[in-house]
Coordinates of C-alpha atoms in Angstrom, one line a residue:
M1 CA 109.5 219.0 64.0
S2 CA 109.8 217.3 67.3
K3 CA 112.7 216.4 69.2
Q4 CA 112.2 212.4 68.5
L5 CA 112.5 212.7 65.0
H6 CA 115.2 215.4 65.0
A7 CA 118.0 214.2 63.4
Q8 CA 121.0 213.1 65.0
W9 CA 124.9 213.1 64.4
S10 CA 125.8 209.5 64.1
S11 CA 129.4 210.0 66.5
K12 CA 131.0 212.5 68.1
M13 CA 133.4 212.2 65.5
T14 CA 131.5 213.2 62.5
F15 CA 130.0 215.9 64.4
V16 CA 133.9 216.8 65.3
L17 CA 134.4 216.6 61.5
A18 CA 131.5 218.8 60.7
A19 CA 132.6 221.7 63.0
A20 CA 135.9 221.7 62.1
G21 CA 134.8 221.5 58.3
S22 CA 133.0 224.7 59.1
A23 CA 135.4 226.7 60.3
V24 CA 138.2 225.7 58.2
G25 CA 137.0 227.7 55.2
L26 CA 138.9 230.3 52.5
G27 CA 140.2 232.5 55.0
N28 CA 142.2 229.9 57.1
I29 CA 144.4 228.9 54.2
W30 CA 145.6 232.4 53.1
R31 CA 144.6 234.9 56.0
F32 CA 145.1 233.4 59.5
S33 CA 148.5 232.1 58.2
Y34 CA 149.6 235.7 57.2
M35 CA 148.6 237.3 60.3
V36 CA 150.9 235.1 62.5
G37 CA 153.8 235.9 60.5
D38 CA 152.6 239.8 60.2
S39 CA 151.6 240.4 63.8
G40 CA 154.6 239.0 66.2
G41 CA 154.4 235.2 64.5
A42 CA 154.4 232.6 67.8
A43 CA 154.2 235.8 70.2
F44 CA 150.3 236.2 67.4
V45 CA 149.9 232.6 68.2
L46 CA 149.5 232.6 71.8
I47 CA 147.5 235.8 72.2
Y48 CA 145.2 234.1 69.6
L49 CA 144.9 231.2 71.7
A50 CA 144.3 233.1 75.0
C51 CA 141.5 234.5 72.9
V52 CA 139.8 231.6 71.6
A53 CA 140.0 230.7 75.1
L54 CA 138.2 234.0 76.3
V55 CA 136.0 234.4 73.6
G56 CA 135.7 231.7 70.6
L57 CA 135.5 229.0 72.9
P58 CA 132.4 230.0 75.6
I59 CA 130.9 231.5 72.5
L60 CA 131.1 227.9 70.5
V61 CA 129.7 226.3 73.7
A62 CA 127.0 228.5 73.9
E63 CA 125.8 228.1 70.6
W64 CA 126.0 224.1 70.8
L65 CA 124.8 224.2 73.9
I66 CA 121.5 226.9 72.7
G67 CA 120.9 224.2 69.3
R68 CA 120.9 220.7 71.5
R69 CA 118.4 222.2 74.1
G70 CA 116.4 223.5 71.7
Q71 CA 116.2 221.0 69.6
K72 CA 115.3 222.8 66.3
N73 CA 116.4 225.4 64.0
P74 CA 117.9 228.7 65.5
I75 CA 114.6 230.7 65.3
N76 CA 112.8 228.3 67.4
A77 CA 115.1 227.3 69.7
M78 CA 115.7 230.6 70.8
A79 CA 112.2 231.3 71.0
D80 CA 111.7 227.6 72.5
L81 CA 113.7 228.4 75.3
A82 CA 112.8 232.5 75.8
R83 CA 109.3 231.1 76.7
K84 CA 110.6 228.6 79.1
N85 CA 113.0 230.7 81.3
G86 CA 110.1 233.1 81.4
K87 CA 112.2 235.4 79.0
S88 CA 111.0 237.8 76.4
Q89 CA 110.4 236.1 73.0
A90 CA 112.0 239.1 71.4
W91 CA 115.5 236.9 72.1
A92 CA 114.5 235.2 69.2
L93 CA 116.0 237.9 67.4
V94 CA 119.2 236.8 67.7
G95 CA 118.1 232.9 65.7
V96 CA 117.2 235.2 63.1
S97 CA 120.4 237.4 62.6
G98 CA 122.1 234.3 62.9
V99 CA 119.8 232.4 60.1
L100 CA 120.0 235.4 58.2
A101 CA 123.7 236.1 58.4
A102 CA 124.2 232.4 56.9
F103 CA 122.6 233.0 54.3
L104 CA 123.8 236.4 53.1
I105 CA 127.7 235.0 53.7
L106 CA 126.6 232.3 51.1
S107 CA 125.7 234.4 48.5
F108 CA 129.2 235.8 48.3
Y109 CA 131.1 232.7 49.5
S110 CA 129.9 231.0 46.7
V111 CA 130.7 233.3 44.3
I112 CA 134.3 232.5 45.7
G113 CA 133.5 229.4 45.4
G114 CA 133.2 229.6 42.2
W115 CA 136.8 231.2 41.2
S116 CA 138.5 227.9 43.2
L117 CA 136.4 226.0 41.3
S118 CA 137.6 227.6 37.9
Y119 CA 141.3 227.4 38.9
T120 CA 140.8 224.1 39.8
L121 CA 140.5 223.3 35.9
S122 CA 142.7 226.0 34.7
S123 CA 145.7 223.8 37.0
V124 CA 144.5 220.8 34.6
T125 CA 144.6 222.7 31.5
G126 CA 147.8 224.0 32.0
A127 CA 146.3 227.6 32.0
F128 CA 149.4 229.1 34.1
S129 CA 152.2 227.3 32.6
G130 CA 154.8 230.0 31.7
Q131 CA 152.7 232.8 32.6
D132 CA 154.4 236.0 34.5
A133 CA 152.2 237.8 37.2
D134 CA 150.9 239.9 34.3
G135 CA 149.5 236.7 32.5
I136 CA 147.4 235.7 35.7
G137 CA 146.4 239.2 36.7
A138 CA 144.5 238.7 32.9
L139 CA 142.9 235.5 33.4
F140 CA 142.3 236.7 37.1
N141 CA 140.2 240.0 35.5
G142 CA 138.8 238.2 32.6
L143 CA 136.7 235.6 35.3
L144 CA 135.9 238.7 37.0
G145 CA 134.8 240.5 34.2
S146 CA 132.4 238.3 32.6
P147 CA 129.2 237.5 34.1
V148 CA 128.1 234.7 32.1
I149 CA 131.3 232.6 33.1
L150 CA 131.3 233.9 37.0
T151 CA 127.7 232.8 37.2
L152 CA 129.1 229.3 35.6
W153 CA 131.2 228.6 38.4
H154 CA 128.8 229.9 41.2
T155 CA 126.4 227.7 40.0
A156 CA 128.6 225.2 40.0
F157 CA 129.6 225.6 43.3
M158 CA 126.3 225.9 44.8
A159 CA 124.6 222.9 42.8
L160 CA 127.5 220.9 44.6
V161 CA 126.2 222.6 47.9
V162 CA 122.5 221.2 47.0
F163 CA 123.2 218.3 46.2
I164 CA 125.3 217.7 49.4
V165 CA 122.9 219.6 52.1
A166 CA 119.2 217.5 50.1
R167 CA 121.3 214.3 51.6
G168 CA 120.3 215.1 54.9
V169 CA 122.4 215.0 57.9
T170 CA 123.9 211.7 58.2
K171 CA 124.3 210.9 54.6
G172 CA 124.7 214.5 53.1
L173 CA 126.8 216.7 55.8
E174 CA 128.9 213.4 57.5
G175 CA 129.4 211.8 53.8
A176 CA 130.4 215.3 52.9
V177 CA 132.7 215.8 55.7
R178 CA 133.9 212.3 56.2
T179 CA 135.5 212.6 52.9
M180 CA 136.7 216.0 52.5
M181 CA 138.4 216.7 55.7
P182 CA 140.7 213.8 55.8
A183 CA 141.5 214.8 52.0
L184 CA 142.5 218.1 52.8
V185 CA 144.4 217.0 55.6
I186 CA 146.8 215.0 53.2
L187 CA 146.6 217.4 50.6
M188 CA 147.8 219.6 53.2
L189 CA 150.6 217.9 54.1
V190 CA 151.7 216.5 51.0
L191 CA 151.8 220.4 50.0
V192 CA 154.0 220.6 53.2
G193 CA 156.0 218.1 52.3
Y194 CA 156.4 220.1 49.1
G195 CA 157.8 223.3 50.6
M196 CA 160.7 221.5 52.6
T197 CA 161.9 220.9 49.5
T198 CA 162.1 224.4 48.2
G199 CA 165.1 225.1 50.3
H200 CA 163.0 228.3 51.9
F201 CA 161.3 226.4 54.4
V202 CA 163.0 227.4 57.3
E203 CA 162.1 230.8 56.1
A204 CA 158.5 230.1 56.8
L205 CA 159.0 228.8 59.7
A206 CA 160.7 231.9 60.9
F207 CA 158.3 234.1 59.4
M208 CA 155.3 232.4 60.8
F209 CA 157.0 231.3 64.8
R210 CA 159.8 233.4 65.5
P211 CA 158.5 235.2 68.5
D212 CA 158.5 238.9 67.5
W213 CA 156.8 240.5 71.2
S214 CA 157.6 244.0 69.6
A215 CA 155.6 243.9 66.7
V216 CA 152.4 243.2 69.1
T217 CA 150.0 246.3 69.2
G218 CA 146.7 246.8 70.1
G219 CA 146.0 246.5 66.9
V220 CA 147.6 243.1 67.0
V221 CA 145.7 242.4 70.1
L222 CA 142.2 243.1 68.7
A223 CA 143.1 241.5 65.5
A224 CA 143.5 238.2 67.1
M225 CA 140.6 238.6 69.1
G226 CA 138.5 239.4 65.7
Q227 CA 140.2 236.1 64.0
A228 CA 139.3 233.7 67.1
F229 CA 135.8 235.0 67.1
F230 CA 135.3 234.9 63.0
T231 CA 137.4 231.8 62.5
L232 CA 135.0 229.6 64.6
S233 CA 132.0 230.0 62.4
L234 CA 130.6 231.7 65.0
G235 CA 127.4 234.3 65.1
M236 CA 125.9 231.9 61.6
G237 CA 123.6 230.1 63.2
I238 CA 125.6 226.8 62.3
M239 CA 126.7 226.3 65.1
M240 CA 123.3 226.4 66.6
A241 CA 122.0 224.1 63.8
Y242 CA 124.3 221.7 64.1
G243 CA 124.3 222.0 68.0
S244 CA 120.1 221.0 67.4
Y245 CA 121.6 217.1 65.7
L246 CA 123.6 216.3 68.8
G247 CA 123.3 213.7 71.6
E248 CA 123.3 214.4 75.5
E249 CA 126.4 212.6 75.5
V250 CA 128.8 214.5 73.9
N251 CA 130.9 216.9 76.4
L252 CA 130.5 220.3 74.8
I253 CA 133.8 222.1 76.2
S254 CA 136.0 219.1 75.8
T255 CA 134.9 219.0 72.0
A256 CA 135.0 222.8 71.3
R257 CA 138.6 222.3 72.9
T258 CA 138.9 219.7 70.2
V259 CA 137.3 222.0 67.2
I260 CA 139.6 224.8 68.0
I261 CA 142.9 222.6 67.7
L262 CA 141.7 221.4 64.3
D263 CA 141.1 224.5 63.0
T264 CA 144.1 226.3 64.4
V265 CA 146.2 223.2 63.4
I266 CA 144.9 223.1 59.5
A267 CA 145.4 227.3 59.6
L268 CA 149.1 227.0 60.6
L269 CA 150.0 223.5 58.4
A270 CA 148.6 226.0 55.0
G271 CA 150.7 228.5 56.2
L272 CA 153.6 226.3 56.0
A273 CA 152.3 224.9 52.5
I274 CA 152.1 228.7 51.2
F275 CA 154.7 230.4 52.9
P276 CA 158.0 228.0 51.2
I277 CA 156.5 228.4 47.8
V278 CA 156.2 232.3 47.9
F279 CA 159.1 232.6 49.4
A280 CA 160.8 230.6 47.0
N281 CA 159.4 232.7 44.2
G282 CA 159.8 236.1 45.5
M283 CA 156.8 236.7 46.2
S284 CA 155.3 238.8 49.2
P285 CA 153.4 236.7 51.6
G286 CA 150.8 239.8 52.7
E287 CA 148.7 240.2 49.1
G288 CA 145.8 238.4 50.5
P289 CA 143.2 236.8 48.5
G290 CA 145.6 238.0 45.3
L291 CA 148.0 235.4 47.1
I292 CA 145.9 232.7 46.3
F293 CA 144.8 233.9 42.8
V294 CA 147.4 235.7 41.2
S295 CA 150.9 235.3 42.6
L296 CA 150.7 231.1 43.5
P297 CA 149.7 230.3 40.3
V298 CA 152.3 232.1 38.6
A299 CA 154.8 229.8 41.2
F300 CA 152.6 226.7 40.1
G301 CA 152.9 228.0 36.4
N302 CA 156.5 228.1 36.6
M303 CA 157.9 225.3 38.7
T304 CA 158.9 221.8 37.8
G305 CA 156.0 219.7 38.5
G306 CA 153.8 222.7 38.6
T307 CA 150.2 221.8 37.1
I308 CA 150.3 219.1 39.9
L309 CA 150.9 221.0 42.5
G310 CA 148.7 223.9 41.5
L311 CA 145.7 221.3 41.5
M312 CA 146.3 219.9 44.6
F313 CA 146.1 223.5 45.9
F314 CA 143.1 224.4 44.0
L315 CA 141.2 220.6 45.0
L316 CA 142.2 222.0 48.9
L317 CA 141.4 225.2 48.1
T318 CA 137.9 224.1 46.7
F319 CA 137.5 221.5 49.8
A320 CA 137.6 224.1 52.1
A321 CA 135.0 225.9 50.4
L322 CA 132.4 223.0 50.1
T323 CA 132.9 222.3 54.0
S324 CA 132.2 225.9 55.2
A325 CA 129.3 226.1 52.4
I326 CA 127.1 223.0 53.4
S327 CA 127.4 224.7 56.8
L328 CA 126.3 227.9 55.9
L329 CA 123.3 226.3 54.1
E330 CA 122.3 224.0 56.8
P331 CA 120.6 226.7 59.3
V332 CA 118.4 227.9 56.4
V333 CA 117.4 225.0 55.1
E334 CA 116.8 223.6 59.0
L335 CA 114.5 226.7 59.4
V336 CA 112.5 226.5 55.7
E337 CA 112.1 222.6 56.5
E338 CA 110.5 222.9 60.4
R339 CA 108.9 226.0 59.7
T340 CA 107.3 224.5 56.3
P341 CA 105.7 221.2 54.8
L342 CA 108.4 220.9 52.3
S343 CA 110.7 218.1 52.4
R344 CA 114.3 218.3 53.3
V345 CA 115.4 217.6 49.6
A346 CA 112.6 220.8 48.7
A347 CA 114.3 223.4 51.1
T348 CA 117.1 222.4 50.0
L349 CA 116.6 223.8 46.7
L350 CA 114.5 226.2 47.5
G351 CA 116.6 227.7 49.9
G352 CA 119.3 227.2 47.5
V353 CA 117.9 228.7 44.7
A354 CA 117.3 232.0 47.2
V355 CA 121.2 231.8 47.9
W356 CA 122.0 231.8 44.0
A357 CA 120.0 234.4 43.0
L358 CA 121.7 236.5 45.5
G359 CA 125.1 235.8 44.5
I360 CA 124.0 236.5 40.8
A361 CA 123.8 239.9 42.1
A362 CA 126.9 239.9 44.5
L363 CA 128.8 239.0 41.3
M364 CA 127.5 241.6 38.8
S365 CA 129.2 243.6 41.2
F366 CA 132.5 242.9 39.0
N367 CA 131.2 243.8 36.4
V368 CA 127.6 245.2 34.5
W369 CA 127.3 246.7 38.2
D370 CA 130.3 247.8 38.9
G371 CA 129.2 251.2 39.2
V372 CA 125.8 250.3 41.9
L373 CA 127.4 251.3 44.8
I374 CA 125.5 251.6 48.5
F375 CA 126.9 253.4 51.3
G376 CA 129.9 253.8 48.8
M377 CA 130.2 249.8 48.5
N378 CA 129.5 247.8 45.5
I379 CA 126.8 245.0 45.8
F380 CA 129.9 242.1 47.0
D381 CA 131.4 244.5 49.5
L382 CA 128.4 245.5 51.2
L383 CA 127.1 241.9 52.2
D384 CA 130.7 241.2 52.8
T385 CA 131.0 244.4 55.5
F386 CA 127.3 243.9 56.8
T387 CA 127.6 240.6 57.8
S388 CA 131.7 240.4 59.2
K389 CA 130.8 244.0 60.8
V390 CA 127.5 243.9 62.1
L391 CA 125.2 240.3 62.0
L392 CA 128.0 238.1 63.2
P393 CA 129.3 240.2 66.1
L394 CA 125.9 240.7 67.5
T395 CA 124.7 237.1 67.3
G396 CA 127.6 235.6 68.9
L397 CA 126.9 238.5 71.5
G398 CA 123.4 237.5 71.7
A399 CA 124.6 233.9 72.3
I400 CA 126.6 234.2 74.8
L401 CA 124.4 236.5 76.7
F402 CA 121.1 234.4 76.5
A403 CA 123.5 231.2 77.5
A404 CA 124.9 233.1 80.8
W405 CA 122.2 234.8 81.8
C406 CA 118.9 233.8 80.8
L407 CA 119.6 230.0 81.0
E408 CA 119.2 228.2 84.6
R409 CA 122.2 228.6 85.9
S410 CA 122.5 225.3 87.9
S411 CA 121.5 223.5 84.8
V412 CA 123.8 224.6 82.5
S413 CA 126.3 223.9 85.0
D414 CA 125.6 220.5 85.3
E415 CA 125.3 220.2 81.6
L416 CA 128.7 221.2 81.0
N417 CA 129.7 219.6 83.6
L418 CA 131.0 222.2 85.7
V419 CA 131.7 222.4 89.5
G420 CA 133.6 224.7 92.1
G421 CA 136.3 226.7 90.7
K422 CA 135.4 225.6 86.8
E423 CA 131.8 226.6 87.4
R424 CA 133.0 230.0 88.4
L425 CA 135.5 230.6 85.8
W426 CA 132.7 229.8 83.8
Q427 CA 130.7 232.4 84.6
L428 CA 133.0 234.8 84.4
V429 CA 134.7 234.4 81.2
A430 CA 130.4 233.3 80.3
R431 CA 128.9 236.4 81.5
Y432 CA 132.0 239.1 81.8
V433 CA 134.6 238.5 79.6
A434 CA 133.2 236.8 76.2
P435 CA 130.9 239.3 76.0
I436 CA 133.0 242.3 76.6
G437 CA 135.6 241.1 74.1
V438 CA 132.6 240.7 71.1
I439 CA 131.8 244.6 72.2
V440 CA 135.0 245.8 71.7
V441 CA 135.5 244.2 68.4
F442 CA 132.0 244.8 67.1
V443 CA 132.7 248.4 67.8
T444 CA 136.2 248.7 66.6
G445 CA 135.0 247.4 63.4
L446 CA 132.0 250.1 63.0
L447 CA 135.1 252.8 63.4

C-alpha cells in the first residue's frame, strides 16, 4: 500500500483516544490500583511515573516513530526502514514478534472479554441478587466449566471486535473510541461518585495514596518498571500500526505524555471506584481477577441499587476490553491487508476467525482440556506467559534499539523537535536507560 493511499487519523484527538483506549485495558481496572495500594501508595505512584518517563515513554515514541516513517504494517515498516538505513533485514523480526504477540494475546484476551459480556447480562437479569461468595463462585465456575457457554461469549466478543475493525480506521477505530472512551470515563466518574457515599472513600484514598516508603523494595521498583512497560500496549505491534496512520504534524513526545497521563488517571480512578465498595463490604483488595468476577458481584448483589451499579461496572469493563481488543486486531489486519489482495473486510474476517479459533483452545483449557499441560501450564496460561514474559519485552527492546541506534540521529532529533540538552537526554534515555530497563524486566520475568 502506498503512502498516499495509507489511511490516516482524522485528528490528533482521535489518535490520542485510540492510543489511550488501547492502553486502558482489563488490567488497568483492577491491577494497577491494587499495586498502588499494596506497594507504598503515593511512593509507588512516583516510582511508576519515573519508570514511565525512563522506559515507557521512549519506547512508545520509538514505536510511533517507526510506524509513522514506515507507513506500513510493523513487519514491512521495520524491513523498509532497515533497508533504507543500510541495516540487516533481520530487524523485520521485531515487527514479526509484535504482530505475533498481538495475535496471541487477543486469542485469550477475547475469552476474558467474553466473561465481561456474560457478567453484563447477569447484572441485567439480577443473577447476583442476594448471592453470597459461594453462590457467585459457583456461577463463575459454571461459566468456566462450560465450553459451549464460554465459546458463545468468546464468539460474541470477537464478533464485536471484527465488526468495529472491519469498518476501517475512520469509521471503525475512531468511531468506537469516540463513543466508548468518553462513556468509559463517565461510567468511572459515576462509580467514583457512588464510592464517595459508602463511608469508606477516605479509607480507599489512604490505601491508594498514603506514601509508605518502607513498603518500597527492589521488587516494588521492578513491578513499577514492568507496569510502566506493559500498561502502554508496548511490544505488541499496536503502536507501530497506530503510528503508521499518523500525520507528520503530530508532536510524538507531547502526545505520548498526554496518553500516559490519561492512562494513569483512568487507572487511579478505577481504584477510587472499586476500593470503597471493597472496603464497605469487608473484602480483601488483593484478590486480582477474583475481585472483579467473584467479590464485587457479591457486593453488587447485596447493596441498594446494586443491579444498576453492577451493570455500569461491567459495561465499563466491557468498554475497556473492547478498546484494547480492537487495537490488538489492528496490526494483524494491517499486515493481511497489505500483504494480500484481500479487502479490509476480508482481511479482518480472516484475522478475526484465526484469533477466534486459537481462543477456543484457550477457553477449553478451563474445562475439557484442563489436563493438557505444556511446560507445566495449560494453553491459556502458556499464551499469557509466553507473550508477557518473552514476546513483549523482546519487541519493545528491538523497537527502542532500532530507533536509537539504527535510524539517523539527526533526522530523529529533527522529527522529535529535540535540540541541545533535550537531544542529549533523549539519546541517553533511548540508547541506554530504556533498553537496560526492559532487559531487567525481561530477565527477572524469566527467573
